[in-house]
Short mmCIF file of N, CA and C in Angstrom, two decimals:
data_model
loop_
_atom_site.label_atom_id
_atom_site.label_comp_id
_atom_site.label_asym_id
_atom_site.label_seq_id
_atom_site.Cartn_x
_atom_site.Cartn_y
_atom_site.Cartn_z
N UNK R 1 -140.63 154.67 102.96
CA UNK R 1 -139.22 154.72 103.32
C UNK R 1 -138.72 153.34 103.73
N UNK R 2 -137.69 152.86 103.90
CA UNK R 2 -136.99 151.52 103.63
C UNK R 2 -136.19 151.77 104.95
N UNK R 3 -136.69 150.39 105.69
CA UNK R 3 -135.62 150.41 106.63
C UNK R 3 -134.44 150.73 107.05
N UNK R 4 -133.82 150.53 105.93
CA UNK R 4 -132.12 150.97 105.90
C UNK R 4 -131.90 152.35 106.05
N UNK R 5 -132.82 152.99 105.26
CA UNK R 5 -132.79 154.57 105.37
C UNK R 5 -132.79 155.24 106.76
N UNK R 6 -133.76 154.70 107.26
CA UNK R 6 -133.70 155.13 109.25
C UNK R 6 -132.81 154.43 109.86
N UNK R 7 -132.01 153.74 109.74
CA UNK R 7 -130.86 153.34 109.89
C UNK R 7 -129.72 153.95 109.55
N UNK R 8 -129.81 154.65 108.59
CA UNK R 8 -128.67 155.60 107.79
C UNK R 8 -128.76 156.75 108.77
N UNK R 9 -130.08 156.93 108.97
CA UNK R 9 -130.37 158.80 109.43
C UNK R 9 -129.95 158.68 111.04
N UNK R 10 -130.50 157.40 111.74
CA UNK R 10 -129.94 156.89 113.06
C UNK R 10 -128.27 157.27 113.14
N UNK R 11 -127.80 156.41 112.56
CA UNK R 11 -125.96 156.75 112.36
C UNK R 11 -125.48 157.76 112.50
N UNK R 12 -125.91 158.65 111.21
CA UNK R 12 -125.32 159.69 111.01
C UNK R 12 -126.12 161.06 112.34
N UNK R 13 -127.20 161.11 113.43
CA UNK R 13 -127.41 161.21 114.59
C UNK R 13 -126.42 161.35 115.31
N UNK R 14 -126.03 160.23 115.57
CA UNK R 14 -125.05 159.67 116.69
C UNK R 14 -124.05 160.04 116.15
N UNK R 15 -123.39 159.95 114.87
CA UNK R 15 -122.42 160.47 114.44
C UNK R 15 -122.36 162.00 115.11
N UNK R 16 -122.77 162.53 114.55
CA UNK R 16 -123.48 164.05 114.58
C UNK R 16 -123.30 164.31 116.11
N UNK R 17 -123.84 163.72 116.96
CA UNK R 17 -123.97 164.26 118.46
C UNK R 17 -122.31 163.39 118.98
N UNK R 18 -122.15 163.15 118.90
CA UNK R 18 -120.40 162.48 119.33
C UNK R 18 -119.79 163.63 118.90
N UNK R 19 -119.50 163.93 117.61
CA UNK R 19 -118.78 164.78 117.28
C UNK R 19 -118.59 166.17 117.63
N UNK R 20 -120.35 166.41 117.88
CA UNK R 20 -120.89 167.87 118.45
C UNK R 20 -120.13 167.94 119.93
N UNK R 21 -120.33 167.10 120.49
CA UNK R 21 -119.89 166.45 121.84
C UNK R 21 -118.76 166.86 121.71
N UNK R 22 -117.78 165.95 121.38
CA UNK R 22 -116.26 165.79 122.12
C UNK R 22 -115.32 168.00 121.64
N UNK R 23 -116.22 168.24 120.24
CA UNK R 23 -115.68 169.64 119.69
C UNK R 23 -116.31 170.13 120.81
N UNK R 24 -117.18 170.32 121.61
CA UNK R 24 -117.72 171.48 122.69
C UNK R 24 -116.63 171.15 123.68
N UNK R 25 -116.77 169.93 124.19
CA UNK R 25 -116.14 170.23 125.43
C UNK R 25 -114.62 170.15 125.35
N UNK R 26 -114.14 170.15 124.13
CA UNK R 26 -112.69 170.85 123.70
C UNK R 26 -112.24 172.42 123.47
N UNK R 27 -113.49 172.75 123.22
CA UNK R 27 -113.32 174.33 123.13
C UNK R 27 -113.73 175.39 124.24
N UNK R 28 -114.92 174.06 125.38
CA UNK R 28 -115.41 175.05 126.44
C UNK R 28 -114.64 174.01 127.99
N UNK R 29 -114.07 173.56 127.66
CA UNK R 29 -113.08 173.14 128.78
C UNK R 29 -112.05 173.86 129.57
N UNK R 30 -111.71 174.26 130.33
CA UNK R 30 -110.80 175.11 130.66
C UNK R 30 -109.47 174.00 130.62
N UNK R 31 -108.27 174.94 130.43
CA UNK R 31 -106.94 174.08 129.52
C UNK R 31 -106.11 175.37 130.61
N UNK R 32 -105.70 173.94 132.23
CA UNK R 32 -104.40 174.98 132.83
C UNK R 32 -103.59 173.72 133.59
N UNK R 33 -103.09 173.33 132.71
CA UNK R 33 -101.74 172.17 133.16
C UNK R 33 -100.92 172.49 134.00
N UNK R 34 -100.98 171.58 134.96
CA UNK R 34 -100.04 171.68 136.14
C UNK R 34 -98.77 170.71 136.18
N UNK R 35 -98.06 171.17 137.11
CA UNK R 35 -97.22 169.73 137.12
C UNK R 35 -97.87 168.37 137.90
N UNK R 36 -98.44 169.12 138.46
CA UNK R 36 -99.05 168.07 139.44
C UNK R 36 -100.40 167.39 138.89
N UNK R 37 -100.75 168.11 137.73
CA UNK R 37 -101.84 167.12 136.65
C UNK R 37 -101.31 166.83 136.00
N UNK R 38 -100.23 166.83 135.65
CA UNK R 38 -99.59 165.87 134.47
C UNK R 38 -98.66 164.48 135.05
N UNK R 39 -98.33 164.76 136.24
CA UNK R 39 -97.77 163.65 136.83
C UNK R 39 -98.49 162.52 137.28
N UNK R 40 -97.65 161.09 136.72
CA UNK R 40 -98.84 159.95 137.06
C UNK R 40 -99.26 159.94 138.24
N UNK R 41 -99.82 158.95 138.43
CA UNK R 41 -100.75 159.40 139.60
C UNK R 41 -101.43 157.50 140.10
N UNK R 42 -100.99 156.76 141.07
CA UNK R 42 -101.51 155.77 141.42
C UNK R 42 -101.80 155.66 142.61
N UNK R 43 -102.58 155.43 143.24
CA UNK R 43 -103.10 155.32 144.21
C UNK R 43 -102.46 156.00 145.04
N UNK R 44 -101.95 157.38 144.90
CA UNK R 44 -101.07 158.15 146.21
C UNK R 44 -100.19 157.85 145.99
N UNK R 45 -99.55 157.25 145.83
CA UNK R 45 -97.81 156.84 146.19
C UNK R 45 -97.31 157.59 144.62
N UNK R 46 -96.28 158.23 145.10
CA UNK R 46 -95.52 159.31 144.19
C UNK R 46 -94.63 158.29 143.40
N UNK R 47 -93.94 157.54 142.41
CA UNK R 47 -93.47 156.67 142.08
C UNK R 47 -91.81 157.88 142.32
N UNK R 48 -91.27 156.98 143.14
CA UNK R 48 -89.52 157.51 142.89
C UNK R 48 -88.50 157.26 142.22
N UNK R 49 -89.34 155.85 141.32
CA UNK R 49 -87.83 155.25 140.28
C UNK R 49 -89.08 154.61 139.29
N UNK R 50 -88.10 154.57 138.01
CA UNK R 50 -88.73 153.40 137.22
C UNK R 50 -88.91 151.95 137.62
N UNK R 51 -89.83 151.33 137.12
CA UNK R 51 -90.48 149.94 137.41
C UNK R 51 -88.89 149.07 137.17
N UNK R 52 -88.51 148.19 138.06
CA UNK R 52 -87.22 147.31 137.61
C UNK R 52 -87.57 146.90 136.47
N UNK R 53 -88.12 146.41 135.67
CA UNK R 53 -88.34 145.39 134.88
C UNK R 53 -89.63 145.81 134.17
N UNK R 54 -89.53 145.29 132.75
CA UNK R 54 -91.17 145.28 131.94
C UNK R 54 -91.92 143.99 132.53
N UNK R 55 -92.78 144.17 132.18
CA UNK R 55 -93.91 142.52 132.65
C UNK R 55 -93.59 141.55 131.30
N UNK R 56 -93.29 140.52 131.21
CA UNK R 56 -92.77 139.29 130.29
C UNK R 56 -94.29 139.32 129.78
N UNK R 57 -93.88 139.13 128.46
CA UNK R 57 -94.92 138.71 127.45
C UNK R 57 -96.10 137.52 127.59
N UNK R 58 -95.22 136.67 128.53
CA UNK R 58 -96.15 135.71 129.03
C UNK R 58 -97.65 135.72 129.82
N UNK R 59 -97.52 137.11 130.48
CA UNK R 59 -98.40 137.38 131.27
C UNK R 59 -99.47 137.68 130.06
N UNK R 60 -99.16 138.90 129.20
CA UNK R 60 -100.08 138.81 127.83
C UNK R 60 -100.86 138.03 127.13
N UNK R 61 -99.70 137.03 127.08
CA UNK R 61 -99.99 135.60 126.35
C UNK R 61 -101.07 135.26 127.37
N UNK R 62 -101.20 135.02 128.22
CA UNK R 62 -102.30 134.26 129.19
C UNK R 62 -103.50 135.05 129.18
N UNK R 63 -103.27 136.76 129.36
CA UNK R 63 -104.73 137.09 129.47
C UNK R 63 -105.17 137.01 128.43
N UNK R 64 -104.11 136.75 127.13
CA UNK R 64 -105.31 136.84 125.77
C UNK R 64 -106.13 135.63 125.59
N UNK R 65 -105.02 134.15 126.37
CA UNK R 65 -105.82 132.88 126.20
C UNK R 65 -107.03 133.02 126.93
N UNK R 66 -106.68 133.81 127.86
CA UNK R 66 -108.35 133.99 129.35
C UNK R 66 -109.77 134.32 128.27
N UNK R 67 -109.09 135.18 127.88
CA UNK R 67 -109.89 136.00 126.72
C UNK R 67 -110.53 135.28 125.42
N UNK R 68 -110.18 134.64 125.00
CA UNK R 68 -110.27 133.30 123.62
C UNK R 68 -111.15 132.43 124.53
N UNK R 69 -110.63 131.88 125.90
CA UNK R 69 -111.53 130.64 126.35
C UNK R 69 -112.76 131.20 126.63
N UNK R 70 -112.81 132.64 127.24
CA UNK R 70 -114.02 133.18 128.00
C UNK R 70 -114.94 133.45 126.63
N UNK R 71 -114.39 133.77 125.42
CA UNK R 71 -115.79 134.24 124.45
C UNK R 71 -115.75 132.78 123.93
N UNK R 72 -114.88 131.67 123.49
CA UNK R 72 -115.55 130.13 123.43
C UNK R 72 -116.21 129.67 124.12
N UNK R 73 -116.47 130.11 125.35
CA UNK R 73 -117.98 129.66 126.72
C UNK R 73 -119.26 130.36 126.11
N UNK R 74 -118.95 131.61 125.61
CA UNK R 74 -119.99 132.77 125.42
C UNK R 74 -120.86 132.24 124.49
N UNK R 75 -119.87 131.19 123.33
CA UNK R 75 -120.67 131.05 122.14
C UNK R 75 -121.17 129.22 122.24
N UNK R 76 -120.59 128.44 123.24
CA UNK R 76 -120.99 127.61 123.45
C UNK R 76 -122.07 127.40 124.21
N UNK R 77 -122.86 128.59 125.18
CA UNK R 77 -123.77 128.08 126.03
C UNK R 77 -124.91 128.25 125.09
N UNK R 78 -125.45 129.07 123.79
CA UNK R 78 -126.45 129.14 122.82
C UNK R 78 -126.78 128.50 121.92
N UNK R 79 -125.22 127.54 121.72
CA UNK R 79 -125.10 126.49 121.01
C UNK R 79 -125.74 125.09 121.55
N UNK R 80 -125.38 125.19 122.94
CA UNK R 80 -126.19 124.10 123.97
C UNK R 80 -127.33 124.22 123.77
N UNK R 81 -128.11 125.20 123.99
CA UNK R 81 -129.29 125.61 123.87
C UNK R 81 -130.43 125.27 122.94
N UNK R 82 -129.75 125.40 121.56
CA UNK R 82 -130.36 125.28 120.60
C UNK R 82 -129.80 124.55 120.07
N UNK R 83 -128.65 123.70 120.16
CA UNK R 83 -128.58 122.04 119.78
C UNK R 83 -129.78 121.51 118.79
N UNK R 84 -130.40 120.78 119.26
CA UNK R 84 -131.63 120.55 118.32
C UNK R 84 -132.02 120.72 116.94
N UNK R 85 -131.78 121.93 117.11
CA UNK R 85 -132.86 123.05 116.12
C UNK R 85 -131.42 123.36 115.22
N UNK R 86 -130.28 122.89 115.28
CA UNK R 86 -129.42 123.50 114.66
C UNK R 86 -128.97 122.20 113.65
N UNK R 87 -129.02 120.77 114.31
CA UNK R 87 -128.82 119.64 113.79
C UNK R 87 -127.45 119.38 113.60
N UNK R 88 -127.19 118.39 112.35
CA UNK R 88 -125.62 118.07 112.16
C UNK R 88 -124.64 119.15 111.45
N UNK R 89 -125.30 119.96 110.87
CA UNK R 89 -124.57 121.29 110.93
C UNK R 89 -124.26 122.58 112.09
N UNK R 90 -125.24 122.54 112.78
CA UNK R 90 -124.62 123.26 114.08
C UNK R 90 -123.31 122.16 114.43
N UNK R 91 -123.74 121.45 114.60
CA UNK R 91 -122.52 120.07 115.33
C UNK R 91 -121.31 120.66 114.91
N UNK R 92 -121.42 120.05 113.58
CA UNK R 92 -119.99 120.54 112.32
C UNK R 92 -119.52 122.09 112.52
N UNK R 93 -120.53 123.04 112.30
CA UNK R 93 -119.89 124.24 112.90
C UNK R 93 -118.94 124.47 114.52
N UNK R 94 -119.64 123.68 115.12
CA UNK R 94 -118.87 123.50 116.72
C UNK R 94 -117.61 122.91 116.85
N UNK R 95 -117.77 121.99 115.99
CA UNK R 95 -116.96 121.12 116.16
C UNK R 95 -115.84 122.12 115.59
N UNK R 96 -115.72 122.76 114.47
CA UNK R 96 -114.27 123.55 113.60
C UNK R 96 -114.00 124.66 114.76
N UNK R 97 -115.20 125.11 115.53
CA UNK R 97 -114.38 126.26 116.27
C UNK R 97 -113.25 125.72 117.02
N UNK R 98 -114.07 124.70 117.86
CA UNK R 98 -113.38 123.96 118.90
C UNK R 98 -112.15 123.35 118.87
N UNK R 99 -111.87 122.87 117.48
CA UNK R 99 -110.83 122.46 116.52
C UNK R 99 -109.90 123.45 116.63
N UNK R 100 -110.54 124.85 116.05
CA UNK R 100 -109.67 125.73 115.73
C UNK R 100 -109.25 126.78 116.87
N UNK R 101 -109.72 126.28 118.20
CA UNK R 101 -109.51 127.11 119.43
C UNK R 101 -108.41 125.86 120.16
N UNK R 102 -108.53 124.50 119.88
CA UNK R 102 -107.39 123.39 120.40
C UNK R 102 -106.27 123.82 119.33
N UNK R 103 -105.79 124.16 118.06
CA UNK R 103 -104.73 124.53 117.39
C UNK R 103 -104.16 125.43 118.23
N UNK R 104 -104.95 127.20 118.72
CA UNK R 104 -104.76 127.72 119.26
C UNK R 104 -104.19 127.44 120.71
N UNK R 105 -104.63 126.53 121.35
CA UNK R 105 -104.34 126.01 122.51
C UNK R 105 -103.25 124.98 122.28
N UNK R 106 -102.82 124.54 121.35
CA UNK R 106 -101.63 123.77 121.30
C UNK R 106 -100.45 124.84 120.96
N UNK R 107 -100.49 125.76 120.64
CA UNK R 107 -99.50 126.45 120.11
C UNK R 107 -98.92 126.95 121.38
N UNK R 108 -100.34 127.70 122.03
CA UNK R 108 -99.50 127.70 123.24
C UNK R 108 -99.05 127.36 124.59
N UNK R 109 -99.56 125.55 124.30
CA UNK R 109 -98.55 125.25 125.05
C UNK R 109 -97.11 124.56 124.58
N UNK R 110 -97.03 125.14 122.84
CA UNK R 110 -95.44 124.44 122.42
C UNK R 110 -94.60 125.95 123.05
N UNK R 111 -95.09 126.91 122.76
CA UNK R 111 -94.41 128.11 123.01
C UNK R 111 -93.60 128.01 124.66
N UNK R 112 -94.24 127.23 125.71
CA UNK R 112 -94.17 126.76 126.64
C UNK R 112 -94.95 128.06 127.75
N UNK R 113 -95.76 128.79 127.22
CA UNK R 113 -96.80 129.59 127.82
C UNK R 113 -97.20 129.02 129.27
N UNK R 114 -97.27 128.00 129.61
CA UNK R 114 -97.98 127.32 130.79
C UNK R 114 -97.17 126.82 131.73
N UNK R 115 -95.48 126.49 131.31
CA UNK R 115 -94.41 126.70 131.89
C UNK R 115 -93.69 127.84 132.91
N UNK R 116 -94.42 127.89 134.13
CA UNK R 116 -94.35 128.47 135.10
C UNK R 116 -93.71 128.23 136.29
N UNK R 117 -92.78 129.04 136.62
CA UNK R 117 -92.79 128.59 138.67
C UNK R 117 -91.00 128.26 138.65
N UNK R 118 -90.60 127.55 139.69
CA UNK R 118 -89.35 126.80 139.80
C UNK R 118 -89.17 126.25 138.70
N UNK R 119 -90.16 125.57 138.43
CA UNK R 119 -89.28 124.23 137.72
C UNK R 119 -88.83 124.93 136.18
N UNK R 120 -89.25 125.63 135.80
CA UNK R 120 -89.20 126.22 134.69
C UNK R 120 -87.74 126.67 134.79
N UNK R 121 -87.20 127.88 135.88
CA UNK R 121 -86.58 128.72 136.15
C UNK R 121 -85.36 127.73 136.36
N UNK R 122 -85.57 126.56 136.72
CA UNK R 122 -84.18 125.40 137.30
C UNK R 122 -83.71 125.09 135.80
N UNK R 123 -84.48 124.99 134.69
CA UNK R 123 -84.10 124.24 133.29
C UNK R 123 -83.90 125.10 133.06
N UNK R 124 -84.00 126.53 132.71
CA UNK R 124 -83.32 127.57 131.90
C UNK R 124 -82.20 127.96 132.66
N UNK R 125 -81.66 127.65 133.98
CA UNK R 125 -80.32 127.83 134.10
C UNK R 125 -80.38 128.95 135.21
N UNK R 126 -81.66 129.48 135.34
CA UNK R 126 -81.85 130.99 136.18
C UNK R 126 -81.53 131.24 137.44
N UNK R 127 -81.83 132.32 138.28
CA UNK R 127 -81.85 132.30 139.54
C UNK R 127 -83.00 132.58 140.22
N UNK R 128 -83.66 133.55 139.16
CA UNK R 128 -84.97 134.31 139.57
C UNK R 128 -85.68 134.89 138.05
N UNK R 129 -86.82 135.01 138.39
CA UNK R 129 -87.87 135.70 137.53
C UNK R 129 -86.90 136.77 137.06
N UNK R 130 -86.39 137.30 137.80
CA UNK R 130 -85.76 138.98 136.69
C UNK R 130 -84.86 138.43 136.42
N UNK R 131 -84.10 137.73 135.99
CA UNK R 131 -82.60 137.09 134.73
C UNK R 131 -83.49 136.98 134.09
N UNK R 132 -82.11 137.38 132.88
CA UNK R 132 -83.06 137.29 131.55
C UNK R 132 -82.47 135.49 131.40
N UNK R 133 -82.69 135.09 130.38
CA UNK R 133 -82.76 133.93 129.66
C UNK R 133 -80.80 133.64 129.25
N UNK R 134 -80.29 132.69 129.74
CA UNK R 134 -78.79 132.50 129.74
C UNK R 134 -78.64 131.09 128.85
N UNK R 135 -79.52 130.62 128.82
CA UNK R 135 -79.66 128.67 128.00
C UNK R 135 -80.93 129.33 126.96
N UNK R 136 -79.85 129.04 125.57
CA UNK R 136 -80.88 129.23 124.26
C UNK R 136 -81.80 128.07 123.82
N UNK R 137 -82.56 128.33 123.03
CA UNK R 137 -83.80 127.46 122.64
C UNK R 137 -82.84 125.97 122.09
N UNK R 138 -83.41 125.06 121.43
CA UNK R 138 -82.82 123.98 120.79
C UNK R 138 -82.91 124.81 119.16
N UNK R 139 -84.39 125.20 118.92
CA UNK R 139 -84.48 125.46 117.42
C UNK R 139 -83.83 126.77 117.33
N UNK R 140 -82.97 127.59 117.94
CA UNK R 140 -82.51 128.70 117.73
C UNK R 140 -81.29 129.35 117.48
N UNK R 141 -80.96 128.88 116.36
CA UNK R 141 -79.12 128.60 115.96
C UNK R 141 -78.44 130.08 116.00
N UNK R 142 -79.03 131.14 115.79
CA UNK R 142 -78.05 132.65 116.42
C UNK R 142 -77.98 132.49 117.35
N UNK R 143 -78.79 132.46 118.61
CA UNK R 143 -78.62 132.57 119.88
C UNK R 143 -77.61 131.33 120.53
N UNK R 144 -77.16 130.11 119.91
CA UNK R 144 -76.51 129.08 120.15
C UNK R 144 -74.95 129.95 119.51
N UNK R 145 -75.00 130.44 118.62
CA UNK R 145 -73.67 130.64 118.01
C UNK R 145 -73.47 131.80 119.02
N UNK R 146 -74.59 132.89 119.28
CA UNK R 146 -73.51 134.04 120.11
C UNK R 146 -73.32 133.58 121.64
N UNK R 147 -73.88 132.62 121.99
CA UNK R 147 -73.26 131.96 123.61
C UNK R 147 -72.15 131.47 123.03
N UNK R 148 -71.64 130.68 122.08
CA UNK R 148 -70.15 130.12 122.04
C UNK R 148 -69.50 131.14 121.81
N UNK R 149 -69.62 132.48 121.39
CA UNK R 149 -68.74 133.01 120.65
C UNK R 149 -68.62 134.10 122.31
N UNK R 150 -69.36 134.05 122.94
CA UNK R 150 -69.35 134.67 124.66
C UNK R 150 -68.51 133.98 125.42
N UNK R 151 -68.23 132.34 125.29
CA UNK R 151 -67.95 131.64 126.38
C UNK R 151 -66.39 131.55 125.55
#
């Protein structure tokens, strides 16, 4: 028998018991909805209004960069490691990620992703974090035409 084959029969196992799984305890679960199980639920506090505001995209934008830098550490400390043994082609391979994780990292800081705090909030014209945006981009010629056509 060929490796792959117990590999196939492995899969389809686990396949098999997941599936067996989630159909049992859908059919032997007891199903009695309350209001009070269906209502969110955070740490105790009953929510009495909607959230003022969504969370700005920016915050996104950052945990995904957290996320990009933290698995470029992941793949750089094995690369350290085995340096050596990998030669001027490990190098060259390092070198394009790194390349291609600084593109990534330039983009966003043109987007102005890293543009945080007062000083940010004084050049767009604001008062506070919750105004929306009142001073349009430079490259953004609708949003320039419907402020004149406002003012």
């Amino acid at each position: 028998m060929s490796d792959y084959f117990l590999l196939l029969i492995m899969l389809v196992l686990v396949g098999l018991f997941g599936s067996v799984s989630l159909l049992a305890s859908r059919l032997l679960a007891p199903h009695r909805p309350t209001r009070a199980k269906l209502a969110p639920y955070e740490c105790g506090i009953v929510p009495e209004h909607d959230p003022p505001e969504r969370f700005p995209v920016q915050f996104y934008l950052v945990a995904m960069m957290f996320l990009l830098f933290d698995i470029e550490i992941v793949f750089m400390y094995p690369w350290a490691v085995r340096l050596h043994d990998l030669g001027l082609f490990g190098f060259g391979e390092m070198l394009a990620f790194v390349a291609l994780l600084l593109v990534a990292f330039g983009y966003l800081w043109r987007e102005g992703v890293f543009d945080w705090g007062a000083k940010r909030i004084i050049e767009r014209g604001g008062s506070g974090p919750g105004e929306r945006d009142s001073v349009a981009r430079p490259d953004d010629s609708s949003a320039e035409r419907m402020e004149t056509r406002a003012a």
